[in-house]
PDB file of C-alpha atoms and ligand atoms in Angstrom:
ATOM      1  CA  MET V   1     -61.247 -40.458  19.357  1.00 58.00           C
ATOM      2  CA  ALA V   2     -61.343 -37.765  16.738  1.00 69.00           C
ATOM      3  CA  ASP V   3     -64.117 -36.065  18.657  1.00 83.00           C
ATOM      4  CA  LEU V   4     -62.119 -36.109  21.841  1.00 84.00           C
ATOM      5  CA  GLU V   5     -59.064 -34.691  20.101  1.00 87.00           C
ATOM      6  CA  GLU V   6     -61.306 -31.906  18.635  1.00 90.00           C
ATOM      7  CA  LEU V   7     -62.589 -31.123  22.101  1.00 91.00           C
ATOM      8  CA  TYR V   8     -59.020 -30.984  23.502  1.00 92.00           C
ATOM      9  CA  ARG V   9     -57.987 -28.742  20.697  1.00 93.00           C
ATOM     10  CA  GLU V  10     -60.985 -26.381  21.426  1.00 95.00           C
ATOM     11  CA  ILE V  11     -60.006 -26.358  25.095  1.00 95.00           C
ATOM     12  CA  ILE V  12     -56.415 -25.375  24.335  1.00 96.00           C
ATOM     13  CA  LEU V  13     -57.452 -22.783  21.860  1.00 96.00           C
ATOM     14  CA  ASP V  14     -60.048 -21.258  24.232  1.00 97.00           C
ATOM     15  CA  HIS V  15     -57.430 -20.909  26.935  1.00 97.00           C
ATOM     16  CA  TYR V  16     -54.906 -19.438  24.530  1.00 96.00           C
ATOM     17  CA  ARG V  17     -57.364 -16.855  23.121  1.00 97.00           C
ATOM     18  CA  ASN V  18     -59.115 -16.181  26.521  1.00 97.00           C
ATOM     19  CA  PRO V  19     -56.440 -16.754  29.129  1.00 97.00           C
ATOM     20  CA  ARG V  20     -57.725 -17.103  32.628  1.00 98.00           C
ATOM     21  CA  ASN V  21     -56.101 -15.207  35.583  1.00 98.00           C
ATOM     22  CA  ARG V  22     -54.110 -12.944  33.258  1.00 98.00           C
ATOM     23  CA  GLY V  23     -51.940 -10.337  34.857  1.00 98.00           C
ATOM     24  CA  GLU V  24     -49.664  -9.819  37.788  1.00 98.00           C
ATOM     25  CA  LEU V  25     -50.137  -9.361  41.532  1.00 98.00           C
ATOM     26  CA  GLU V  26     -48.620  -6.848  43.794  1.00 96.00           C
ATOM     27  CA  PRO V  27     -46.404  -7.890  46.816  1.00 95.00           C
ATOM     28  CA  PRO V  28     -46.723  -9.748  49.171  1.00 94.00           C
ATOM     29  CA  ALA V  29     -47.449 -12.161  46.230  1.00 96.00           C
ATOM     30  CA  THR V  30     -44.255 -13.831  44.919  1.00 97.00           C
ATOM     31  CA  ARG V  31     -43.235 -13.316  41.283  1.00 97.00           C
ATOM     32  CA  THR V  32     -41.511 -16.093  39.506  1.00 98.00           C
ATOM     33  CA  GLU V  33     -40.332 -16.099  35.879  1.00 98.00           C
ATOM     34  CA  GLY V  34     -39.947 -19.164  33.685  1.00 98.00           C
ATOM     35  CA  PHE V  35     -38.310 -19.491  30.272  1.00 98.00           C
ATOM     36  CA  ASN V  36     -38.311 -22.226  27.687  1.00 97.00           C
ATOM     37  CA  PRO V  37     -35.424 -21.275  25.351  1.00 96.00           C
ATOM     38  CA  LEU V  38     -36.290 -24.043  22.998  1.00 94.00           C
ATOM     39  CA  CYS V  39     -39.471 -22.311  21.849  1.00 96.00           C
ATOM     40  CA  GLY V  40     -38.986 -18.782  23.285  1.00 97.00           C
ATOM     41  CA  ASP V  41     -41.822 -19.202  25.806  1.00 98.00           C
ATOM     42  CA  GLU V  42     -41.976 -16.992  28.856  1.00 98.00           C
ATOM     43  CA  ILE V  43     -44.264 -17.313  31.871  1.00 98.00           C
ATOM     44  CA  VAL V  44     -44.499 -14.775  34.738  1.00 98.00           C
ATOM     45  CA  LEU V  45     -46.294 -16.382  37.678  1.00 98.00           C
ATOM     46  CA  SER V  46     -47.640 -14.320  40.534  1.00 98.00           C
ATOM     47  CA  LEU V  47     -48.689 -16.384  43.558  1.00 97.00           C
ATOM     48  CA  LEU V  48     -50.386 -15.283  46.808  1.00 97.00           C
ATOM     49  CA  VAL V  49     -50.176 -17.992  49.463  1.00 96.00           C
ATOM     50  CA  GLU V  50     -51.926 -17.646  52.635  1.00 95.00           C
ATOM     51  CA  ALA V  51     -52.011 -20.307  55.466  1.00 94.00           C
ATOM     52  CA  ASP V  52     -50.798 -22.964  52.984  1.00 95.00           C
ATOM     53  CA  ARG V  53     -53.561 -22.129  50.466  1.00 97.00           C
ATOM     54  CA  ILE V  54     -53.095 -20.519  47.033  1.00 97.00           C
ATOM     55  CA  VAL V  55     -55.545 -17.665  47.428  1.00 97.00           C
ATOM     56  CA  ASP V  56     -54.686 -15.889  44.154  1.00 98.00           C
ATOM     57  CA  VAL V  57     -52.706 -16.474  41.116  1.00 98.00           C
ATOM     58  CA  LYS V  58     -51.975 -14.431  37.998  1.00 98.00           C
ATOM     59  CA  ILE V  59     -50.185 -15.425  34.778  1.00 98.00           C
ATOM     60  CA  ALA V  60     -48.337 -13.115  32.351  1.00 98.00           C
ATOM     61  CA  GLY V  61     -45.880 -13.696  29.658  1.00 97.00           C
ATOM     62  CA  SER V  62     -45.857 -14.736  25.994  1.00 97.00           C
ATOM     63  CA  GLY V  63     -45.152 -17.658  23.803  1.00 97.00           C
ATOM     64  CA  CYS V  64     -46.739 -20.448  21.807  1.00 96.00           C
ATOM     65  CA  SER V  65     -50.349 -21.617  22.276  1.00 95.00           C
ATOM     66  CA  ILE V  66     -49.242 -24.709  24.214  1.00 96.00           C
ATOM     67  CA  SER V  67     -47.244 -22.804  26.705  1.00 97.00           C
ATOM     68  CA  GLN V  68     -49.779 -20.034  27.255  1.00 98.00           C
ATOM     69  CA  SER V  69     -52.915 -22.304  27.419  1.00 97.00           C
ATOM     70  CA  SER V  70     -50.987 -24.546  29.759  1.00 98.00           C
ATOM     71  CA  GLY V  71     -50.368 -21.518  32.027  1.00 98.00           C
ATOM     72  CA  SER V  72     -54.030 -20.507  31.840  1.00 98.00           C
ATOM     73  CA  LEU V  73     -55.284 -24.093  32.549  1.00 98.00           C
ATOM     74  CA  MET V  74     -52.762 -24.398  35.420  1.00 98.00           C
ATOM     75  CA  SER V  75     -53.867 -21.107  37.037  1.00 98.00           C
ATOM     76  CA  ALA V  76     -57.524 -22.152  36.807  1.00 97.00           C
ATOM     77  CA  ALA V  77     -56.683 -25.515  38.396  1.00 97.00           C
ATOM     78  CA  ILE V  78     -54.656 -24.438  41.268  1.00 97.00           C
ATOM     79  CA  LYS V  79     -56.503 -21.268  42.413  1.00 97.00           C
ATOM     80  CA  GLY V  80     -57.987 -21.986  45.881  1.00 97.00           C
ATOM     81  CA  LYS V  81     -56.158 -25.285  46.335  1.00 97.00           C
ATOM     82  CA  THR V  82     -53.793 -26.019  49.149  1.00 97.00           C
ATOM     83  CA  VAL V  83     -50.062 -25.963  48.439  1.00 97.00           C
ATOM     84  CA  GLU V  84     -50.072 -29.764  48.966  1.00 96.00           C
ATOM     85  CA  GLU V  85     -52.834 -30.243  46.484  1.00 96.00           C
ATOM     86  CA  ALA V  86     -50.990 -28.045  43.941  1.00 97.00           C
ATOM     87  CA  ARG V  87     -47.776 -29.888  44.370  1.00 96.00           C
ATOM     88  CA  ALA V  88     -49.711 -33.243  43.833  1.00 94.00           C
ATOM     89  CA  LEU V  89     -51.229 -31.801  40.677  1.00 95.00           C
ATOM     90  CA  ILE V  90     -47.764 -30.886  39.364  1.00 95.00           C
ATOM     91  CA  GLY V  91     -46.795 -34.507  39.718  1.00 93.00           C
ATOM     92  CA  THR V  92     -49.994 -35.792  38.088  1.00 92.00           C
ATOM     93  CA  PHE V  93     -49.679 -33.440  35.164  1.00 94.00           C
ATOM     94  CA  LYS V  94     -46.000 -34.387  34.528  1.00 93.00           C
ATOM     95  CA  GLN V  95     -47.031 -38.100  34.903  1.00 90.00           C
ATOM     96  CA  MET V  96     -49.631 -37.482  32.156  1.00 91.00           C
ATOM     97  CA  LEU V  97     -46.942 -36.341  29.893  1.00 90.00           C
ATOM     98  CA  SER V  98     -44.904 -39.542  30.613  1.00 78.00           C
ATOM     99  CA  LEU V  99     -42.170 -37.731  32.499  1.00 61.00           C
ATOM    100  CA  GLY V 100     -40.247 -40.074  34.672  1.00 46.00           C
ATOM    101  CA  ASP V 101     -38.393 -37.435  36.573  1.00 46.00           C
ATOM    102  CA  ASN V 102     -41.079 -36.512  38.997  1.00 44.00           C
ATOM    103  CA  ASP V 103     -39.104 -35.852  42.092  1.00 43.00           C
ATOM    104  CA  GLU V 104     -42.089 -34.379  43.979  1.00 45.00           C
ATOM    105  CA  VAL V 105     -43.194 -37.873  44.866  1.00 45.00           C
ATOM    106  CA  ALA V 106     -41.311 -39.460  47.712  1.00 44.00           C
ATOM    107  CA  SER V 107     -39.262 -42.469  46.611  1.00 47.00           C
ATOM    108  CA  ASP V 108     -40.801 -44.685  49.273  1.00 49.00           C
ATOM    109  CA  ALA V 109     -44.376 -43.784  48.258  1.00 51.00           C
ATOM    110  CA  GLU V 110     -46.438 -46.076  46.118  1.00 53.00           C
ATOM    111  CA  PRO V 111     -46.646 -44.602  42.653  1.00 56.00           C
ATOM    112  CA  ALA V 112     -50.149 -43.197  42.387  1.00 57.00           C
ATOM    113  CA  PRO V 113     -52.066 -44.242  39.275  1.00 64.00           C
ATOM    114  CA  ILE V 114     -52.741 -41.386  36.851  1.00 69.00           C
ATOM    115  CA  ASN V 115     -56.220 -40.159  37.542  1.00 69.00           C
ATOM    116  CA  LEU V 116     -57.081 -38.279  34.334  1.00 72.00           C
ATOM    117  CA  ARG V 117     -60.508 -37.390  35.625  1.00 74.00           C
ATOM    118  CA  SER V 118     -58.862 -35.559  38.452  1.00 77.00           C
ATOM    119  CA  LEU V 119     -57.142 -33.402  35.889  1.00 88.00           C
ATOM    120  CA  GLY V 120     -60.341 -32.055  34.347  1.00 90.00           C
ATOM    121  CA  GLU V 121     -59.652 -29.687  31.470  1.00 93.00           C
ATOM    122  CA  LEU V 122     -55.827 -30.246  31.976  1.00 94.00           C
ATOM    123  CA  ALA V 123     -56.300 -33.617  30.272  1.00 92.00           C
ATOM    124  CA  ALA V 124     -56.615 -31.602  27.045  1.00 94.00           C
ATOM    125  CA  LEU V 125     -52.784 -31.267  27.065  1.00 94.00           C
ATOM    126  CA  GLN V 126     -52.207 -35.023  27.214  1.00 91.00           C
ATOM    127  CA  GLY V 127     -51.786 -35.125  23.373  1.00 88.00           C
ATOM    128  CA  VAL V 128     -48.607 -33.110  23.771  1.00 91.00           C
ATOM    129  CA  ALA V 129     -46.842 -36.226  25.091  1.00 89.00           C
ATOM    130  CA  LYS V 130     -46.810 -37.434  21.476  1.00 87.00           C
ATOM    131  CA  PHE V 131     -44.593 -34.356  20.611  1.00 88.00           C
ATOM    132  CA  PRO V 132     -41.469 -34.435  22.772  1.00 88.00           C
ATOM    133  CA  VAL V 133     -40.375 -31.103  21.498  1.00 89.00           C
ATOM    134  CA  ARG V 134     -43.515 -29.426  22.844  1.00 93.00           C
ATOM    135  CA  ILE V 135     -43.386 -31.069  26.241  1.00 95.00           C
ATOM    136  CA  LYS V 136     -41.276 -28.233  27.611  1.00 95.00           C
ATOM    137  CA  CYS V 137     -43.830 -25.759  26.371  1.00 97.00           C
ATOM    138  CA  ALA V 138     -46.561 -27.587  28.280  1.00 97.00           C
ATOM    139  CA  THR V 139     -44.522 -28.088  31.505  1.00 97.00           C
ATOM    140  CA  LEU V 140     -43.065 -24.605  31.637  1.00 98.00           C
ATOM    141  CA  SER V 141     -45.812 -22.990  33.743  1.00 98.00           C
ATOM    142  CA  TRP V 142     -45.791 -26.078  36.075  1.00 98.00           C
ATOM    143  CA  ASN V 143     -42.054 -25.959  36.570  1.00 97.00           C
ATOM    144  CA  THR V 144     -42.447 -22.209  37.311  1.00 98.00           C
ATOM    145  CA  LEU V 145     -45.209 -23.075  39.818  1.00 98.00           C
ATOM    146  CA  ALA V 146     -42.913 -25.547  41.664  1.00 97.00           C
ATOM    147  CA  GLN V 147     -40.290 -22.869  41.803  1.00 97.00           C
ATOM    148  CA  GLY V 148     -42.778 -20.258  42.954  1.00 97.00           C
ATOM    149  CA  LEU V 149     -44.136 -22.439  45.682  1.00 96.00           C
ATOM    150  CA  ASP V 150     -40.507 -22.967  46.916  1.00 94.00           C
ATOM    151  CA  GLU V 151     -39.823 -19.241  46.759  1.00 89.00           C
ATOM    152  CA  SER V 152     -42.965 -18.410  48.750  1.00 84.00           C
ATOM    153  CA  GLY V 153     -41.634 -20.595  51.461  1.00 75.00           C
ATOM    154  CA  ASN V 154     -44.026 -23.478  50.776  1.00 66.00           C
TER     155      ASN V 154
HETATM  156 ZN1   ZN C 201     -43.682 -23.257  23.110  1.00 86.28          ZN
END
């Protein structure tokens, strides 16, 4: 278990020190800002959606290692995915952090079991669930993504 925690810590630090998809996109990409006042984290998400697919994504902003590595991991996970797949991933990610307020899933749908394997490197953030004060750091980029998808008309 210690080895796995060490691996997860390395993944988080790697994405914090070498963030993927760093920067901003020009219009017609949408630009969505997210803030976590509890910690002072900021995420600026640029999304380019074409034909229901996220063809490009950039992340800017600043904050703690959890918020910024989560943004980097999120950007790598959703790039090239369809809007539907990205929305499903938002739900799975929040489920991993034991959040019961996932309103992305229709109430009449069977609650899908969490498939940690489907999360890939995102599973590195599951340890955050043990620290409730940090959950908002980890979910900031995902909430910003949900908002960005809404604003891009998807
Ligand atoms: Zn934070």
